Short mmCIF file of C-alpha atoms and ligand atoms in Angstrom, two decimals:
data_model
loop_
_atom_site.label_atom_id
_atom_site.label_comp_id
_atom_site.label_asym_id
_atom_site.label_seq_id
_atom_site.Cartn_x
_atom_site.Cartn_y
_atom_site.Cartn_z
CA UNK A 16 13.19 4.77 17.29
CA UNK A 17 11.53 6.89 19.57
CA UNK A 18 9.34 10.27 18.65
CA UNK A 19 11.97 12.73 20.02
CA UNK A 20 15.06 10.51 18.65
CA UNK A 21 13.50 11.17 15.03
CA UNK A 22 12.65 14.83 15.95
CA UNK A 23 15.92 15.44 17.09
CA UNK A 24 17.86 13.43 13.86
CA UNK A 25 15.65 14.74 10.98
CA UNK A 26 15.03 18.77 12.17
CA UNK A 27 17.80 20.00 9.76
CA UNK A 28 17.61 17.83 6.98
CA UNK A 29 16.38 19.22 3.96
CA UNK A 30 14.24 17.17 1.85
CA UNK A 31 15.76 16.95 -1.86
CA UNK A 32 13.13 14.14 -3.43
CA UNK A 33 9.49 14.13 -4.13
CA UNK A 34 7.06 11.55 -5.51
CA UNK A 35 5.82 8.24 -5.88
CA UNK A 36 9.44 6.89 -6.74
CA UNK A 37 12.15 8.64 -4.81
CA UNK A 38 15.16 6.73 -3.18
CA UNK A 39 14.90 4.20 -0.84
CA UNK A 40 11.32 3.27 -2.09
CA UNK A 41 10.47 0.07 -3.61
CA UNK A 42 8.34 0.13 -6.72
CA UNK A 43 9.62 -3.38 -8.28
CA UNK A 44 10.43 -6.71 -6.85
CA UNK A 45 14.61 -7.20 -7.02
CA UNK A 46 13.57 -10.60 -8.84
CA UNK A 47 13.98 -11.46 -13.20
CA UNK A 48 10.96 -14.28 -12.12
CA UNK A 49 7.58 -14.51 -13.38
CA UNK A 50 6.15 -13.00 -10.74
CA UNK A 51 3.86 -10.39 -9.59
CA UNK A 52 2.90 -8.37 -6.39
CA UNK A 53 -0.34 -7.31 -6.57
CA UNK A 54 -1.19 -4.75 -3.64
CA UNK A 55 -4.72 -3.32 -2.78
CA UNK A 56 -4.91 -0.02 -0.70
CA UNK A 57 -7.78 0.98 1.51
CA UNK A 58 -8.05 4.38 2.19
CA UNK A 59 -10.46 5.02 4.78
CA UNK A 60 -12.37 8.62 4.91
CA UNK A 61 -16.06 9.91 4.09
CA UNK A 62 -15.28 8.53 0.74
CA UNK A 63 -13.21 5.70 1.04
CA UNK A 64 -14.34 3.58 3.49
CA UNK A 65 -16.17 0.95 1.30
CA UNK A 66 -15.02 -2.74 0.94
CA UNK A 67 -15.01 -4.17 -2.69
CA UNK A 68 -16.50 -7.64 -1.72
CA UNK A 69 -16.63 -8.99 -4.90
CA UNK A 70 -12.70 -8.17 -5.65
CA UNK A 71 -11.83 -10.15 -2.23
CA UNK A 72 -14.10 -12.67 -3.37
CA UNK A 73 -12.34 -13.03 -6.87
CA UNK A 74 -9.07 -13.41 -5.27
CA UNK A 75 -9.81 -16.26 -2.48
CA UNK A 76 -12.00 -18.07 -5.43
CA UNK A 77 -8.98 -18.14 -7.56
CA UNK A 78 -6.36 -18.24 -4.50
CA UNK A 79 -4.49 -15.02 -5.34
CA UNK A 80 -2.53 -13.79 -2.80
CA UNK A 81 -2.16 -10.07 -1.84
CA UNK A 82 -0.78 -7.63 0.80
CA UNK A 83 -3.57 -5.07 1.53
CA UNK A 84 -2.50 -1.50 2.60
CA UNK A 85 -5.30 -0.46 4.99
CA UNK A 86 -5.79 3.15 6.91
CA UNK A 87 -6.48 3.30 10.53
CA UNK A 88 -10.01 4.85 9.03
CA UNK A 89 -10.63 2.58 7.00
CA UNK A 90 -10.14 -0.79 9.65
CA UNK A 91 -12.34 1.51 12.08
CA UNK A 92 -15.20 1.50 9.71
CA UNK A 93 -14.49 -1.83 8.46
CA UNK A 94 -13.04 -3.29 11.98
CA UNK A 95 -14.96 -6.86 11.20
CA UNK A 96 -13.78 -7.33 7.52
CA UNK A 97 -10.41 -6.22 8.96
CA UNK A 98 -10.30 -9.36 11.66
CA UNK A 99 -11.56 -11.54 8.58
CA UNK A 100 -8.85 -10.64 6.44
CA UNK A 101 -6.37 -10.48 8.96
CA UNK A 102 -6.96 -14.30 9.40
CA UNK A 103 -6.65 -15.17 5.95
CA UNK A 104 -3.40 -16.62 4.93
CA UNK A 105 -3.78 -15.40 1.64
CA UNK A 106 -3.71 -11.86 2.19
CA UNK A 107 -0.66 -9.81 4.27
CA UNK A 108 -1.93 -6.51 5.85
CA UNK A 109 0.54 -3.43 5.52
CA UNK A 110 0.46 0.21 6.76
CA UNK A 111 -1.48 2.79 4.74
CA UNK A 112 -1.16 5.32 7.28
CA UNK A 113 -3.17 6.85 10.06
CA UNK A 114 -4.63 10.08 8.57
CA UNK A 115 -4.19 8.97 4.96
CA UNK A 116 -1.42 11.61 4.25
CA UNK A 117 1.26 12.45 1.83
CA UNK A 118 4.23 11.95 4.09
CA UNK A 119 6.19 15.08 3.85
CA UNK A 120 9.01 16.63 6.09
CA UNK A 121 7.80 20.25 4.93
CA UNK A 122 4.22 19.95 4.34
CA UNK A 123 3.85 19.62 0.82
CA UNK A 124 0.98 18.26 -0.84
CA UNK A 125 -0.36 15.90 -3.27
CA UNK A 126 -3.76 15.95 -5.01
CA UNK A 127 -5.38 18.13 -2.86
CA UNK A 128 -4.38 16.42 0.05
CA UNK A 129 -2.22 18.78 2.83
CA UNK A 130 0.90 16.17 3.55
CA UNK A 131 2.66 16.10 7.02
CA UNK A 132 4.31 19.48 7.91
CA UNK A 133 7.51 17.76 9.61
CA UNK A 134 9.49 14.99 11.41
CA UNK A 135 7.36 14.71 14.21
CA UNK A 136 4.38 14.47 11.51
CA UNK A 137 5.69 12.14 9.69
CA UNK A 138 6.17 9.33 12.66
CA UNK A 139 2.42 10.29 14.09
CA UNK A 140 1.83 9.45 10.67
CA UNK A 141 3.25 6.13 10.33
CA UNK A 142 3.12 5.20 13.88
CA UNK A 143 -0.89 5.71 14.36
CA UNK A 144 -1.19 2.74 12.19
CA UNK A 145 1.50 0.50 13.24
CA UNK A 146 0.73 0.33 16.90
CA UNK A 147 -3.13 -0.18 15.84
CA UNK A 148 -2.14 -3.14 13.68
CA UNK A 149 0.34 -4.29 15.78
CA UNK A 150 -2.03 -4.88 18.53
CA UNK A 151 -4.44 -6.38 16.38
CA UNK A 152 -2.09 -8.70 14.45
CA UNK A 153 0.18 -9.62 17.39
CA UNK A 154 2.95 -7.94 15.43
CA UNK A 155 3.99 -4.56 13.45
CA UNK A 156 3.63 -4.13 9.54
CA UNK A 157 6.35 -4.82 7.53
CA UNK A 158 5.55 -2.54 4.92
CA UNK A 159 4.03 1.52 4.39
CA UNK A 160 2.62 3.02 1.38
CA UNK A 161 1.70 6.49 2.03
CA UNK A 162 -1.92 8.23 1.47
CA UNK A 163 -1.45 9.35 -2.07
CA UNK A 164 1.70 7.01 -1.94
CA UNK A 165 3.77 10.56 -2.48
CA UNK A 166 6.82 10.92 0.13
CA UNK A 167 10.10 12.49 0.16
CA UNK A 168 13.14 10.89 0.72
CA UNK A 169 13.86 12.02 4.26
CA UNK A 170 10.40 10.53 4.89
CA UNK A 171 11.04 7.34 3.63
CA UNK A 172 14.42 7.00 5.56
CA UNK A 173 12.00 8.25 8.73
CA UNK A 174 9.93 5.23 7.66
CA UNK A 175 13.01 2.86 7.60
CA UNK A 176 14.08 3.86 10.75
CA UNK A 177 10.79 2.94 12.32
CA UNK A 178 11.49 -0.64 10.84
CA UNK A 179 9.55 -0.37 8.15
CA UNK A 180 9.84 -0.22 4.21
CA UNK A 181 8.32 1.93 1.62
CA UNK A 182 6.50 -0.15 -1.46
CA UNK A 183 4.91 1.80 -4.25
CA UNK A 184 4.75 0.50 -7.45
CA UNK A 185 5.24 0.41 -10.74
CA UNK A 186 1.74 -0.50 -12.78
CA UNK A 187 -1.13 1.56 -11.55
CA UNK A 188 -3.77 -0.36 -11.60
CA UNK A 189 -6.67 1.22 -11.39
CA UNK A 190 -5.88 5.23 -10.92
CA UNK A 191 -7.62 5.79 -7.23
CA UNK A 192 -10.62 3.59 -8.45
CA UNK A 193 -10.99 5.55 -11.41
CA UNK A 194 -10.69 3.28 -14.17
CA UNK A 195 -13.34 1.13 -15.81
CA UNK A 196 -13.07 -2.33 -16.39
CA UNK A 197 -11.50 -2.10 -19.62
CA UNK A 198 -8.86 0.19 -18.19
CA UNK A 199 -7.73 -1.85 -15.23
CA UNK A 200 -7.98 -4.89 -17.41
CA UNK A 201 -4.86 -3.30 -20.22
CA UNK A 202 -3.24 -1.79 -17.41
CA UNK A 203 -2.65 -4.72 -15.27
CA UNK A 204 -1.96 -6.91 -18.68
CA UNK A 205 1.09 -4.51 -18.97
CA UNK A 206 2.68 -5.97 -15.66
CA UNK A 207 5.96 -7.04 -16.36
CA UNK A 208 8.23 -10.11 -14.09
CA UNK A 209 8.86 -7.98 -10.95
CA UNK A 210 5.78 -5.79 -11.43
CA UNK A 211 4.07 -4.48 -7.64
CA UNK A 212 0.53 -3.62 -9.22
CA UNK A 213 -1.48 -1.17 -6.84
CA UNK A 214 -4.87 -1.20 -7.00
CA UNK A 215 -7.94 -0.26 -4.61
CA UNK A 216 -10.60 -2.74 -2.33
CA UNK A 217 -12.47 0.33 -1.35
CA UNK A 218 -14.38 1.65 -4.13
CA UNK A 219 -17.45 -1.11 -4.74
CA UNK A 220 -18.34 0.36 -7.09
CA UNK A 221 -15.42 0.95 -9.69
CA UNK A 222 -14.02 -1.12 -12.14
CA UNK A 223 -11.53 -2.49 -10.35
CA UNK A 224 -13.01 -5.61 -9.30
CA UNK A 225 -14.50 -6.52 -13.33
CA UNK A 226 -10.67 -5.18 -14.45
CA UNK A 227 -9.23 -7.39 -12.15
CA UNK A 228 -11.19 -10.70 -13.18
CA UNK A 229 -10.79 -9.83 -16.89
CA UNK A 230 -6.65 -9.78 -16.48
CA UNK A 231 -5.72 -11.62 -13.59
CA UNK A 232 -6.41 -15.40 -15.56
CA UNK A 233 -4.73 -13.83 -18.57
CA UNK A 234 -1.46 -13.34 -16.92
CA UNK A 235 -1.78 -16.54 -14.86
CA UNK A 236 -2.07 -18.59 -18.53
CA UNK A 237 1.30 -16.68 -19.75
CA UNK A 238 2.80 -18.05 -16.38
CA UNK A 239 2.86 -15.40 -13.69
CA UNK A 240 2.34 -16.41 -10.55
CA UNK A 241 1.31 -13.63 -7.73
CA UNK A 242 3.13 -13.42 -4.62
CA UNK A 243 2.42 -11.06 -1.27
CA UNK A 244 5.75 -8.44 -1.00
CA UNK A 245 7.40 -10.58 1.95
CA UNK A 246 7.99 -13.40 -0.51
CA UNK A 247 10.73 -11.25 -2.90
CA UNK A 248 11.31 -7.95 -0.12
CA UNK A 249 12.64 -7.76 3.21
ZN1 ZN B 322 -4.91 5.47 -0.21
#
């Protein structure tokens, strides 16, 4: 759908949800298996635009597959490790956003960070990103977490119109990179059949990485397997 199309179908609608898990997002896969999404956001920004080397490194070691949410910011800084990543089989690149905002139809905000004040907002938002990736994947994201992952639920139906899906989750992994190891290690543990673990590849030096390679073999010897989103949602 077009800019003014959305402009013109969303100016009177009233958003009536707010948060991470609103309707029409996805924060579990629709699946009783013993599996497990886990999801890695990169968030771009003066203080987000690292690359967890070691984490990636973990993952293709022990082929665990992934889809990696990455800001327009963050591929600009990053645009090399983004092509490397990109041709990875392993890993399945989503949208993260362009400005790394909470995607709002009224401007609200989440953690500090000023959300989009409208319609029009919201598809700069999402768009930004998807025509970037789509012309450096050859094709458009499937999937769109939010910065923050906070929305509303005219937002997210925005987002679906725009042919894309919302996927938030429901084990936080590693709270914005602030856990330690020890932290990300019972937190991930607690992932359940179904589970969509977020987590963060752009924070070097947090204990994500550590966290990750403590649990990850746990939960693979009590027979999860991990899985990128498009395997279970569509
Ligand atoms: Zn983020």
């Amino acid at each position: 759908m077009a800019r003014d199309g959305v402009i013109a179908r969303y100016r009177d609608v009233q958003a009536s949800a707010w948060g991470i898990d609103v309707p029409g997002v996805t924060t579990v896969l629709p699946t009783a298996d013993r599996v497990i999404a886990l999801t890695f956001d990169a968030c771009g920004g003066p203080h987000g635009s690292g690359y967890d080397h070691a984490l990636v490194a973990f993952l293709r070691a022990h082929g665990m597959p992934a889809t990696l949410f990455l800001n327009s910011r963050w591929i600009d800084a990053n645009i090399r490790v983004f092509h490397e990543l990109a041709a990875d089989p392993l890993f399945a690149i989503g949208n993260h956003g362009t400005s790394h905002r909470p995607l709002s139809v009224c401007g609200r905000s989440a953690y500090g960070i000023k959300g989009t004040d409208d319609a029009a907002g919201v598809f700069d938002e999402v768009t930004g990103n998807r025509d970037r990736l789509a012309a450096l994947l050859g094709h458009p994201p499937r999937f769109f977490r939010a910065g923050t992952a906070h929305c509303d639920d005219v937002a997210v139906r925005i987002v679906a119109d725009l042919g894309e899906r919302v996927v938030n989750f429901d084990v936080n992994g590693d709270a914005g990179a602030t856990f330690t190891p020890g932290q990300v290690e019972r937190a991930v543990l607690g992932a359940k059949p179904g589970s969509i673990v977020i987590a963060h590849m752009n924070h070097p030096a947090g204990g994500t990485a550590a966290g990750m390679a403590a649990a990850l073999p746990r939960l693979i010897d009590t027979g999860f397997r991990f899985v990128r989103l498009s395997e279970y949602v569509w």
